[in-house]
Amino acid sequence: MSFQIRLTLLVSILFISTGCHRMMTIKTDQPDSDIYVNGDHIGQGTATIKRMGFPETTVIKVEHGGQVETYTISRTMTLSTIGLGVISMYTGFLWAWEYPESLDIDLPEQPVEKNVVSESESWTNPWTDNPFKTRIMKAKKGLTTNENTGPNEAKPKQARSSSKTSSGDPWTQPL
């Protein structure tokens, strides 16, 4: 073989197999969020994956504080795919598909939890507080209560009067 053919072949091989990869960047707005690609943890906050390769679909999942965002991306045919396909004797049409250049993920803000008990309602410990000075939160059926009452201070409501007169049996009286 002549020297020029060998040199041309060597330069072409070096040009095609330079070893540099174009990378896709995945960024989130939360620096401590976990990034998973096809189930594998690849980083927190910012991660990179190989952009060029065979046509495939990839699932990207981002977790932060109990929130999960899932994205599905696919490699597509680009101008680089066509160019490398022609240069590489059409094999580039198989291996030169590309992901988008970057993916920016904005996680929704977490809702602020509201207190179940407001500041005006204080909780009392039933084991250490005086049992005769309890705070009744809801009036029991048939009783009228004040804010702070003891067990003997709750009084039954007056029975409704009805047109029928009944005996003293409480089970037969209308409500």
N, CA, C and O atoms as a DFTB+ gen file, in Angstrom:
700 C
 N C O
     1  1       0.843      -1.178       0.000
     2  2       0.000       0.000       0.000
     3  2       0.883       1.234       0.000
     4  3       1.967       1.257       0.583
     5  1       0.404       2.210      -0.642
     6  2       1.195       3.426      -0.687
     7  2       1.054       4.191       0.629
     8  3       0.113       3.988       1.395
     9  1       1.989       5.046       0.853
    10  2       2.023       5.837       2.083
    11  2       0.799       6.747       2.209
    12  3       0.268       6.905       3.308
    13  1       0.346       7.343       1.119
    14  2      -0.804       8.255       1.156
    15  2      -2.095       7.515       1.518
    16  3      -2.929       8.057       2.244
    17  1      -2.265       6.320       1.037
    18  2      -3.474       5.549       1.369
    19  2      -3.454       5.176       2.847
    20  3      -4.474       5.263       3.531
    21  1      -2.277       4.755       3.338
    22  2      -2.167       4.413       4.762
    23  2      -2.432       5.640       5.638
    24  3      -3.132       5.546       6.646
    25  1      -1.884       6.764       5.259
    26  2      -2.087       7.991       6.029
    27  2      -3.553       8.412       6.013
    28  3      -4.093       8.805       7.047
    29  1      -4.194       8.335       4.864
    30  2      -5.617       8.686       4.761
    31  2      -6.470       7.746       5.604
    32  3      -7.394       8.193       6.283
    33  1      -6.173       6.457       5.568
    34  2      -6.909       5.481       6.365
    35  2      -6.702       5.738       7.858
    36  3      -7.653       5.666       8.636
    37  1      -5.473       6.036       8.259
    38  2      -5.177       6.314       9.663
    39  2      -5.886       7.574      10.146
    40  3      -6.456       7.571      11.237
    41  1      -5.865       8.633       9.372
    42  2      -6.538       9.883       9.744
    43  2      -8.046       9.669       9.819
    44  3      -8.696      10.203      10.717
    45  1      -8.614       8.899       8.895
    46  2     -10.061       8.636       8.934
    47  2     -10.440       7.853      10.180
    48  3     -11.444       8.160      10.823
    49  1      -9.658       6.854      10.523
    50  2      -9.956       6.061      11.722
    51  2      -9.825       6.932      12.964
    52  3     -10.659       6.844      13.865
    53  1      -8.805       7.763      13.029
    54  2      -8.647       8.662      14.174
    55  2      -9.781       9.682      14.248
    56  3     -10.236      10.035      15.336
    57  1     -10.227      10.144      13.108
    58  2     -11.324      11.112      13.086
    59  2     -12.626      10.480      13.582
    60  3     -13.370      11.104      14.339
    61  1     -12.900       9.258      13.162
    62  2     -14.150       8.594      13.549
    63  2     -14.101       8.149      15.008
    64  3     -15.111       8.229      15.707
    65  1     -12.957       7.686      15.473
    66  2     -12.873       7.146      16.833
    67  2     -12.061       8.063      17.742
    68  3     -11.081       7.629      18.346
    69  1     -12.455       9.301      17.838
    70  2     -11.711      10.258      18.668
    71  2     -11.915      10.022      20.153
    72  3     -11.094      10.459      20.959
    73  1     -12.977       9.351      20.530
    74  2     -13.189       9.046      21.937
    75  2     -13.937      10.122      22.697
    76  3     -14.297       9.905      23.855
    77  1     -14.180      11.248      22.106
    78  2     -14.940      12.271      22.813
    79  2     -16.428      12.028      22.567
    80  3     -16.852      11.742      21.447
    81  1     -17.183      12.146      23.607
    82  2     -18.623      11.927      23.507
    83  2     -19.339      13.233      23.786
    84  3     -18.925      14.028      24.630
    85  1     -20.385      13.424      23.083
    86  2     -21.246      14.556      23.387
    87  2     -22.159      14.101      24.514
    88  3     -22.745      13.020      24.453
    89  1     -22.274      14.927      25.537
    90  2     -23.024      14.545      26.730
    91  2     -24.310      15.359      26.848
    92  3     -24.374      16.517      26.434
    93  1     -25.331      14.726      27.420
    94  2     -26.595      15.396      27.728
    95  2     -26.571      15.757      29.209
    96  3     -26.215      14.922      30.041
    97  1     -26.940      16.977      29.544
    98  2     -26.948      17.447      30.925
    99  2     -28.372      17.443      31.461
   100  3     -29.291      17.965      30.829
   101  1     -28.541      16.845      32.638
   102  2     -29.830      16.834      33.329
   103  2     -29.661      17.699      34.568
   104  3     -28.842      17.393      35.435
   105  1     -30.442      18.792      34.658
   106  2     -30.340      19.725      35.787
   107  2     -31.691      19.838      36.476
   108  3     -32.734      19.837      35.823
   109  1     -31.665      19.937      37.799
   110  2     -32.882      20.198      38.565
   111  2     -32.715      21.504      39.324
   112  3     -31.598      21.988      39.507
   113  1     -33.829      22.068      39.763
   114  2     -33.756      23.312      40.524
   115  2     -33.449      23.066      42.002
   116  3     -33.215      24.019      42.745
   117  1     -33.446      21.809      42.438
   118  2     -33.102      21.454      43.818
   119  2     -31.742      20.744      43.797
   120  3     -31.646      19.654      43.232
   121  1     -30.692      21.318      44.391
   122  2     -29.365      20.709      44.297
   123  2     -29.228      19.375      45.025
   124  3     -28.291      18.627      44.745
   125  1     -30.132      19.054      45.950
   126  2     -30.024      17.786      46.667
   127  2     -31.030      16.742      46.184
   128  3     -31.275      15.757      46.881
   129  1     -31.611      16.940      45.010
   130  2     -32.551      15.956      44.468
   131  2     -31.774      14.816      43.809
   132  3     -30.725      15.035      43.203
   133  1     -32.301      13.605      43.935
   134  2     -31.661      12.422      43.368
   135  2     -32.139      12.206      41.940
   136  3     -33.332      12.311      41.654
   137  1     -31.197      11.901      41.038
   138  2     -31.515      11.684      39.626
   139  2     -31.236      10.223      39.289
   140  3     -30.141       9.714      39.530
   141  1     -32.250       9.554      38.726
   142  2     -32.137       8.162      38.315
   143  2     -32.378       8.069      36.815
   144  3     -33.303       8.692      36.294
   145  1     -31.547       7.291      36.118
   146  2     -31.729       7.032      34.689
   147  2     -31.888       5.527      34.528
   148  3     -30.982       4.757      34.849
   149  1     -33.045       5.120      34.029
   150  2     -33.386       3.698      33.875
   151  2     -33.169       2.926      35.178
   152  3     -32.711       1.783      35.156
   153  1     -33.495       3.547      36.307
   154  2     -33.395       2.903      37.606
   155  2     -32.044       3.023      38.282
   156  3     -31.924       2.648      39.448
   157  1     -31.022       3.527      37.609
   158  2     -29.687       3.670      38.192
   159  2     -29.480       5.095      38.687
   160  3     -29.738       6.056      37.962
   161  1     -29.007       5.228      39.940
   162  2     -28.726       6.549      40.512
   163  2     -27.456       7.087      39.863
   164  3     -26.401       6.457      39.934
   165  1     -27.562       8.266      39.224
   166  2     -26.388       8.812      38.533
   167  2     -25.917      10.139      39.104
   168  3     -24.883      10.652      38.677
   169  1     -26.648      10.714      40.061
   170  2     -26.173      11.965      40.629
   171  2     -27.239      12.697      41.411
   172  3     -28.379      12.249      41.532
   173  1     -26.824      13.856      41.946
   174  2     -27.724      14.734      42.688
   175  2     -27.630      16.133      42.102
   176  3     -26.539      16.673      41.918
   177  1     -28.800      16.717      41.808
   178  2     -28.841      18.088      41.307
   179  2     -28.519      18.229      39.837
   180  3     -29.318      18.778      39.079
   181  1     -27.358      17.742      39.418
   182  2     -26.925      17.794      38.020
   183  2     -26.246      16.477      37.674
   184  3     -25.454      15.950      38.455
   185  1     -26.563      15.952      36.498
   186  2     -25.951      14.705      36.042
   187  2     -25.800      14.756      34.530
   188  3     -26.475      15.530      33.852
   189  1     -24.908      13.926      34.013
   190  2     -24.716      13.854      32.566
   191  2     -24.808      12.402      32.119
   192  3     -24.426      11.486      32.847
   193  1     -25.323      12.211      30.909
   194  2     -25.361      10.891      30.293
   195  2     -24.861      11.020      28.861
   196  3     -24.871      12.108      28.284
   197  1     -24.429       9.909      28.299
   198  2     -23.931       9.889      26.922
   199  2     -25.072      10.229      25.979
   200  3     -26.133       9.606      26.023
   201  1     -24.854      11.205      25.140
   202  2     -25.917      11.717      24.276
   203  2     -26.097      10.881      23.014
   204  3     -27.231      10.662      22.588
   205  1     -25.021      10.411      22.412
   206  2     -25.094       9.710      21.131
   207  2     -25.046       8.203      21.349
   208  3     -24.306       7.713      22.202
   209  1     -25.841       7.475      20.571
   210  2     -25.838       6.023      20.670
   211  2     -26.937       5.424      19.814
   212  3     -27.477       6.072      18.918
   213  1     -27.253       4.178      20.108
   214  2     -28.312       3.487      19.378
   215  2     -29.664       4.096      19.729
   216  3     -29.821       4.661      20.812
   217  1     -30.650       3.990      18.825
   218  2     -31.969       4.544      19.141
   219  2     -32.585       3.797      20.323
   220  3     -32.714       2.573      20.297
   221  1     -32.959       4.541      21.348
   222  2     -33.586       3.935      22.525
   223  2     -34.392       4.985      23.282
   224  3     -34.237       6.188      23.072
   225  1     -35.244       4.502      24.156
   226  2     -36.045       5.363      25.024
   227  2     -35.527       5.204      26.445
   228  3     -35.249       4.088      26.884
   229  1     -35.397       6.306      27.163
   230  2     -34.838       6.311      28.512
   231  2     -35.819       6.971      29.469
   232  3     -36.455       7.971      29.136
   233  1     -35.932       6.392      30.674
   234  2     -36.791       6.946      31.719
   235  2     -35.903       7.655      32.734
   236  3     -34.988       7.060      33.304
   237  1     -36.190       8.946      32.952
   238  2     -35.448       9.749      33.925
   239  2     -36.394      10.064      35.073
   240  3     -37.486      10.595      34.868
   241  1     -35.958       9.727      36.289
   242  2     -36.783       9.959      37.475
   243  2     -35.999      10.830      38.447
   244  3     -34.832      10.565      38.733
   245  1     -36.657      11.875      38.951
   246  2     -36.037      12.793      39.909
   247  2     -36.855      12.742      41.193
   248  3     -38.073      12.916      41.169
   249  1     -36.177      12.501      42.319
   250  2     -36.838      12.439      43.627
   251  2     -36.274      13.525      44.531
   252  3     -35.064      13.744      44.595
   253  1     -37.191      14.202      45.231
   254  2     -36.769      15.211      46.204
   255  2     -37.855      15.359      47.250
   256  3     -38.980      15.743      46.929
   257  1     -37.532      15.062      48.493
   258  2     -38.461      15.267      49.597
   259  2     -39.797      14.560      49.422
   260  3     -40.838      15.131      49.748
   261  1     -39.792      13.353      48.923
   262  2     -41.037      12.621      48.734
   263  2     -41.726      12.886      47.409
   264  3     -42.670      12.178      47.058
   265  1     -41.283      13.873      46.675
   266  2     -41.861      14.167      45.363
   267  2     -41.083      13.406      44.298
   268  3     -39.860      13.288      44.372
   269  1     -41.803      12.894      43.312
   270  2     -41.176      12.150      42.227
   271  2     -41.662      12.718      40.902
   272  3     -42.866      12.814      40.666
   273  1     -40.732      13.092      40.044
   274  2     -41.040      13.547      38.685
   275  2     -40.400      12.549      37.728
   276  3     -39.228      12.203      37.875
   277  1     -41.173      12.088      36.744
   278  2     -40.683      11.104      35.787
   279  2     -40.783      11.665      34.377
   280  3     -41.810      12.225      33.994
   281  1     -39.715      11.512      33.611
   282  2     -39.664      11.967      32.224
   283  2     -39.201      10.809      31.351
   284  3     -38.381       9.994      31.773
   285  1     -39.726      10.741      30.139
   286  2     -39.308       9.747      29.158
   287  2     -38.750      10.491      27.952
   288  3     -39.436      11.314      27.346
   289  1     -37.497      10.193      27.609
   290  2     -36.868      10.837      26.453
   291  2     -36.406       9.754      25.488
   292  3     -36.179       8.610      25.883
   293  1     -36.269      10.125      24.223
   294  2     -35.829       9.183      23.194
   295  2     -34.724       9.816      22.369
   296  3     -34.686      11.031      22.174
   297  1     -33.831       8.972      21.892
   298  2     -32.832       9.444      20.934
   299  2     -33.514       9.593      19.586
   300  3     -34.343       8.766      19.205
   301  1     -33.158      10.656      18.861
   302  2     -33.773      10.919      17.562
   303  2     -32.692      11.082      16.502
   304  3     -31.518      11.291      16.809
   305  1     -33.114      10.981      15.264
   306  2     -32.194      11.185      14.149
   307  2     -31.990      12.687      13.967
   308  3     -32.954      13.449      13.893
   309  1     -30.738      13.099      13.895
   310  2     -30.403      14.513      13.732
   311  2     -29.528      14.683      12.486
   312  3     -29.247      13.722      11.770
   313  1     -29.112      15.905      12.251
   314  2     -28.214      16.184      11.132
   315  2     -26.874      15.474      11.330
   316  3     -26.253      15.035      10.362
   317  1     -26.430      15.363      12.584
   318  2     -25.195      14.623      12.878
   319  2     -25.347      13.153      12.518
   320  3     -24.406      12.539      12.016
   321  1     -26.512      12.586      12.769
   322  2     -26.764      11.187      12.424
   323  2     -26.612      10.970      10.921
   324  3     -25.993      10.000      10.483
   325  1     -27.178      11.874      10.144
   326  2     -27.103      11.750       8.687
   327  2     -25.661      11.927       8.210
   328  3     -25.185      11.166       7.367
   329  1     -24.970      12.930       8.749
   330  2     -23.576      13.162       8.352
   331  2     -22.675      11.994       8.703
   332  3     -21.884      11.546       7.873
   333  1     -22.787      11.495       9.931
   334  2     -21.963      10.357      10.334
   335  2     -22.388       9.079       9.620
   336  3     -21.570       8.186       9.400
   337  1     -23.665       8.993       9.260
   338  2     -24.127       7.827       8.508
   339  2     -23.486       7.750       7.143
   340  3     -23.117       6.664       6.694
   341  1     -23.345       8.877       6.476
   342  2     -22.726       8.900       5.147
   343  2     -21.223       8.647       5.255
   344  3     -20.670       7.872       4.475
   345  1     -20.553       9.298       6.220
   346  2     -19.098       9.160       6.372
   347  2     -18.713       7.739       6.778
   348  3     -17.695       7.221       6.318
   349  1     -19.511       7.104       7.633
   350  2     -19.140       5.799       8.192
   351  2     -19.701       4.625       7.400
   352  3     -19.929       3.555       7.964
   353  1     -19.920       4.802       6.148
   354  2     -20.471       3.768       5.274
   355  2     -21.809       3.264       5.815
   356  3     -22.048       2.059       5.897
   357  1     -22.655       4.187       6.172
   358  2     -24.042       3.985       6.583
   359  2     -24.221       3.311       7.948
   360  3     -25.361       3.068       8.344
   361  1     -23.166       3.004       8.673
   362  2     -23.347       2.437      10.009
   363  2     -23.765       3.506      11.016
   364  3     -24.353       3.178      12.046
   365  1     -23.477       4.764      10.744
   366  2     -23.877       5.856      11.631
   367  2     -25.383       6.004      11.740
   368  3     -25.889       6.585      12.701
   369  1     -26.107       5.472      10.743
   370  2     -27.568       5.500      10.843
   371  2     -28.062       4.583      11.962
   372  3     -29.217       4.682      12.377
   373  1     -27.209       3.702      12.446
   374  2     -27.574       2.814      13.549
   375  2     -27.110       3.350      14.903
   376  3     -27.856       3.264      15.879
   377  1     -25.890       3.906      14.984
   378  2     -25.327       4.258      16.284
   379  2     -25.199       5.750      16.554
   380  3     -24.700       6.115      17.618
   381  1     -25.613       6.620      15.666
   382  2     -25.384       8.057      15.861
   383  2     -26.662       8.832      16.186
   384  3     -26.749      10.019      15.871
   385  1     -27.641       8.200      16.799
   386  2     -28.860       8.900      17.208
   387  2     -28.552       9.684      18.477
   388  3     -27.675       9.296      19.249
   389  1     -29.279      10.804      18.703
   390  2     -28.923      11.682      19.822
   391  2     -30.122      12.026      20.710
   392  3     -31.258      12.161      20.256
   393  1     -29.799      12.160      22.014
   394  2     -30.745      12.735      22.969
   395  2     -30.729      14.253      22.797
   396  3     -29.851      14.780      22.114
   397  1     -31.681      14.965      23.402
   398  2     -31.589      16.432      23.403
   399  2     -30.318      16.880      24.133
   400  3     -29.713      16.110      24.879
   401  1     -29.931      18.120      23.908
   402  2     -28.688      18.621      24.498
   403  2     -28.766      18.720      26.024
   404  3     -27.794      18.419      26.716
   405  1     -29.918      19.139      26.548
   406  2     -30.067      19.248      28.001
   407  2     -31.529      19.054      28.383
   408  3     -32.430      19.179      27.554
   409  1     -31.736      18.748      29.646
   410  2     -33.076      18.600      30.203
   411  2     -33.090      19.324      31.542
   412  3     -32.395      18.923      32.475
   413  1     -33.880      20.388      31.638
   414  2     -34.016      21.151      32.880
   415  2     -35.318      20.742      33.544
   416  3     -36.383      20.818      32.932
   417  1     -35.235      20.307      34.799
   418  2     -36.400      19.815      35.526
   419  2     -36.692      20.765      36.676
   420  3     -35.854      20.970      37.554
   421  1     -37.885      21.341      36.663
   422  2     -38.336      22.201      37.756
   423  2     -39.308      21.403      38.603
   424  3     -40.384      21.023      38.142
   425  1     -38.918      21.150      39.850
   426  2     -39.789      20.414      40.755
   427  2     -40.823      21.361      41.335
   428  3     -40.493      22.501      41.663
   429  1     -42.077      20.916      41.470
   430  2     -43.079      21.789      42.080
   431  2     -42.748      22.019      43.546
   432  3     -42.172      21.161      44.215
   433  1     -43.126      23.195      44.029
   434  2     -42.858      23.514      45.426
   435  2     -43.696      22.620      46.321
   436  3     -44.843      22.300      46.011
   437  1     -43.095      22.221      47.444
   438  2     -43.808      21.365      48.378
   439  2     -44.838      22.193      49.126
   440  3     -44.553      23.320      49.530
   441  1     -46.043      21.641      49.318
   442  2     -47.041      22.380      50.081
   443  2     -46.623      22.478      51.547
   444  3     -46.052      21.546      52.113
   445  1     -46.921      23.618      52.137
   446  2     -46.597      23.839      53.537
   447  2     -47.657      23.148      54.378
   448  3     -48.854      23.368      54.200
   449  1     -47.195      22.305      55.300
   450  2     -48.140      21.595      56.149
   451  2     -48.716      22.551      57.182
   452  3     -47.995      23.315      57.823
   453  1     -50.019      22.487      57.322
   454  2     -50.681      23.326      58.315
   455  2     -50.764      22.554      59.620
   456  3     -50.918      21.332      59.628
   457  1     -50.659      23.286      60.729
   458  2     -50.773      22.647      62.028
   459  2     -52.184      22.143      62.235
   460  3     -53.156      22.823      61.908
   461  1     -52.283      20.949      62.779
   462  2     -53.596      20.383      63.054
   463  2     -54.228      21.122      64.225
   464  3     -55.430      21.388      64.222
   465  1     -53.421      21.451      65.222
   466  2     -53.913      22.163      66.396
   467  2     -53.451      23.608      66.279
   468  3     -52.259      23.872      66.118
   469  1     -54.379      24.530      66.360
   470  2     -53.993      25.933      66.268
   471  2     -53.365      26.383      67.583
   472  3     -53.427      25.672      68.586
   473  1     -52.767      27.557      67.567
   474  2     -52.092      28.052      68.759
   475  2     -53.065      28.336      69.894
   476  3     -52.679      28.270      71.060
   477  1     -54.314      28.649      69.580
   478  2     -55.274      28.955      70.636
   479  2     -55.750      27.694      71.347
   480  3     -56.206      27.759      72.489
   481  1     -55.647      26.540      70.674
   482  2     -56.054      25.294      71.309
   483  2     -54.817      24.643      71.913
   484  3     -53.893      24.260      71.196
   485  1     -54.809      24.524      73.218
   486  2     -53.666      23.891      73.856
   487  2     -54.021      22.454      74.200
   488  3     -55.147      22.154      74.596
   489  1     -53.057      21.584      74.046
   490  2     -53.272      20.177      74.326
   491  2     -53.003      19.926      75.789
   492  3     -52.034      20.456      76.334
   493  1     -53.827      19.138      76.438
   494  2     -53.624      18.808      77.839
   495  2     -53.317      17.328      77.951
   496  3     -53.877      16.511      77.220
   497  1     -52.433      16.990      78.861
   498  2     -52.033      15.612      79.079
   499  2     -53.021      14.956      80.030
   500  3     -53.150      15.416      81.165
   501  1     -53.725      13.906      79.627
   502  2     -54.724      13.294      80.499
   503  2     -54.121      12.562      81.686
   504  3     -54.838      12.259      82.640
   505  1     -52.821      12.266      81.659
   506  2     -52.212      11.521      82.757
   507  2     -51.740      12.426      83.882
   508  3     -51.651      11.987      85.028
   509  1     -51.438      13.675      83.578
   510  2     -50.910      14.556      84.619
   511  2     -51.868      15.677      85.008
   512  3     -51.681      16.284      86.062
   513  1     -52.868      15.970      84.215
   514  2     -53.790      17.053      84.520
   515  2     -54.888      16.581      85.471
   516  3     -55.168      15.388      85.586
   517  1     -55.491      17.541      86.140
   518  2     -56.585      17.260      87.061
   519  2     -57.781      16.725      86.264
   520  3     -58.265      17.417      85.368
   521  1     -58.272      15.513      86.562
   522  2     -59.369      14.947      85.778
   523  2     -60.695      15.666      86.001
   524  3     -61.612      15.515      85.193
   525  1     -60.822      16.447      87.079
   526  2     -62.083      17.130      87.355
   527  2     -62.129      18.524      86.736
   528  3     -63.154      19.198      86.829
   529  1     -61.062      18.963      86.118
   530  2     -61.030      20.244      85.424
   531  2     -60.584      20.018      83.978
   532  3     -59.579      20.585      83.549
   533  1     -61.296      19.222      83.245
   534  2     -60.941      18.940      81.856
   535  2     -61.664      19.892      80.935
   536  3     -62.697      20.464      81.282
   537  1     -61.120      20.044      79.795
   538  2     -61.726      20.899      78.788
   539  2     -62.503      20.006      77.832
   540  3     -61.924      19.121      77.202
   541  1     -63.773      20.226      77.721
   542  2     -64.599      19.413      76.842
   543  2     -64.621      20.085      75.484
   544  3     -65.117      21.202      75.339
   545  1     -64.073      19.386      74.476
   546  2     -63.958      19.964      73.143
   547  2     -65.287      19.939      72.397
   548  3     -65.632      20.905      71.716
   549  1     -66.024      18.862      72.516
   550  2     -67.291      18.756      71.813
   551  2     -68.362      18.379      72.821
   552  3     -68.135      17.561      73.713
   553  1     -69.504      18.972      72.672
   554  2     -70.597      18.648      73.576
   555  2     -71.118      17.263      73.234
   556  3     -71.395      16.952      72.076
   557  1     -71.246      16.438      74.268
   558  2     -71.774      15.098      74.043
   559  2     -73.273      15.191      73.829
   560  3     -73.910      16.155      74.254
   561  1     -73.826      14.205      73.180
   562  2     -75.248      14.209      72.867
   563  2     -76.049      14.202      74.169
   564  3     -75.861      13.341      75.028
   565  1     -76.926      15.160      74.291
   566  2     -77.787      15.235      75.463
   567  2     -77.222      16.058      76.593
   568  3     -77.878      16.176      77.628
   569  1     -76.020      16.644      76.453
   570  2     -75.430      17.428      77.527
   571  2     -75.127      18.829      77.026
   572  3     -74.772      19.022      75.863
   573  1     -75.270      19.794      77.905
   574  2     -74.814      21.143      77.601
   575  2     -73.615      21.407      78.488
   576  3     -73.632      21.081      79.675
   577  1     -72.571      21.997      77.919
   578  2     -71.348      22.195      78.693
   579  2     -70.873      23.625      78.571
   580  3     -71.234      24.341      77.637
   581  1     -70.072      24.022      79.515
   582  2     -69.365      25.288      79.464
   583  2     -67.936      25.001      79.013
   584  3     -67.576      23.848      78.777
   585  1     -67.122      26.049      78.895
   586  2     -65.741      25.866      78.438
   587  2     -64.984      24.948      79.386
   588  3     -64.437      23.939      78.940
   589  1     -64.934      25.256      80.655
   590  2     -64.255      24.416      81.638
   591  2     -65.296      23.927      82.632
   592  3     -65.869      24.711      83.389
   593  1     -65.528      22.653      82.621
   594  2     -66.516      22.087      83.540
   595  2     -65.953      20.849      84.182
   596  3     -65.075      20.193      83.620
   597  1     -66.440      20.531      85.326
   598  2     -66.111      19.289      85.994
   599  2     -67.160      18.248      85.653
   600  3     -68.113      18.556      84.936
   601  1     -67.014      17.020      86.146
   602  2     -67.958      15.966      85.784
   603  2     -69.356      16.194      86.354
   604  3     -70.332      15.717      85.775
   605  1     -69.478      16.908      87.469
   606  2     -70.796      17.105      88.081
   607  2     -71.510      18.339      87.551
   608  3     -72.683      18.548      87.861
   609  1     -70.829      19.158      86.761
   610  2     -71.423      20.407      86.316
   611  2     -72.161      20.286      84.991
   612  3     -72.917      21.188      84.631
   613  1     -71.964      19.196      84.255
   614  2     -72.677      19.013      82.994
   615  2     -74.109      18.613      83.308
   616  3     -74.351      17.728      84.128
   617  1     -75.050      19.266      82.653
   618  2     -76.453      19.025      82.957
   619  2     -77.168      18.530      81.718
   620  3     -76.874      18.990      80.614
   621  1     -78.112      17.593      81.876
   622  2     -78.849      17.109      80.707
   623  2     -79.753      18.194      80.147
   624  3     -80.247      19.052      80.879
   625  1     -79.962      18.142      78.821
   626  2     -80.858      19.091      78.179
   627  2     -82.290      18.771      78.588
   628  3     -82.626      17.642      78.947
   629  1     -83.109      19.794      78.519
   630  2     -84.525      19.596      78.815
   631  2     -85.151      18.785      77.690
   632  3     -84.889      19.027      76.512
   633  1     -85.979      17.822      78.071
   634  2     -86.652      16.995      77.069
   635  2     -87.684      17.840      76.343
   636  3     -88.302      18.727      76.930
   637  1     -87.863      17.554      75.055
   638  2     -88.850      18.285      74.274
   639  2     -90.245      17.900      74.744
   640  3     -90.526      16.752      75.089
   641  1     -91.080      18.882      74.742
   642  2     -92.454      18.577      75.147
   643  2     -93.212      18.054      73.944
   644  3     -93.008      18.509      72.818
   645  1     -94.065      17.120      74.187
   646  2     -94.875      16.576      73.105
   647  2     -96.329      16.625      73.523
   648  3     -96.656      16.809      74.696
   649  1     -97.173      16.460      72.559
   650  2     -98.599      16.533      72.852
   651  2     -99.061      15.310      73.618
   652  3    -100.073      15.352      74.317
   653  1     -98.317      14.218      73.486
   654  2     -98.704      13.003      74.199
   655  2     -98.108      13.036      75.593
   656  3     -96.959      13.441      75.770
   657  1     -98.843      12.635      76.535
   658  2     -98.318      12.496      77.887
   659  2     -97.936      11.043      78.052
   660  3     -98.671      10.141      77.649
   661  1     -96.797      10.830      78.639
   662  2     -96.330       9.462      78.773
   663  2     -95.996       9.177      80.214
   664  3     -95.945      10.071      81.059
   665  1     -95.775       7.939      80.462
   666  2     -95.427       7.535      81.818
   667  2     -93.993       7.939      82.103
   668  3     -93.349       8.528      81.236
   669  1     -93.494       7.658      83.229
   670  2     -92.144       8.032      83.617
   671  2     -91.069       7.161      82.991
   672  3     -89.887       7.324      83.291
   673  1     -91.468       6.233      82.121
   674  2     -90.490       5.352      81.502
   675  2     -89.702       6.126      80.441
   676  3     -90.295       6.591      79.467
   677  1     -88.370       6.279      80.602
   678  2     -87.601       7.074      79.642
   679  2     -87.493       6.432      78.258
   680  3     -87.189       7.131      77.291
   681  1     -87.730       5.132      78.133
   682  2     -87.593       4.442      76.856
   683  2     -88.783       4.679      75.942
   684  3     -88.691       4.494      74.728
   685  1     -89.886       5.083      76.523
   686  2     -91.081       5.303      75.704
   687  2     -91.304       6.767      75.393
   688  3     -92.236       7.096      74.659
   689  1     -90.482       7.659      75.924
   690  2     -90.664       9.085      75.674
   691  2     -90.093       9.459      74.312
   692  3     -89.050       8.937      73.920
   693  1     -90.768      10.364      73.577
   694  2     -90.219      10.806      72.287
   695  2     -89.015      11.722      72.509
   696  3     -88.885      12.358      73.555
   697  1     -88.168      11.774      71.538
   698  2     -86.966      12.613      71.646
   699  2     -87.173      13.965      71.099
   700  3     -86.256      14.785      71.119
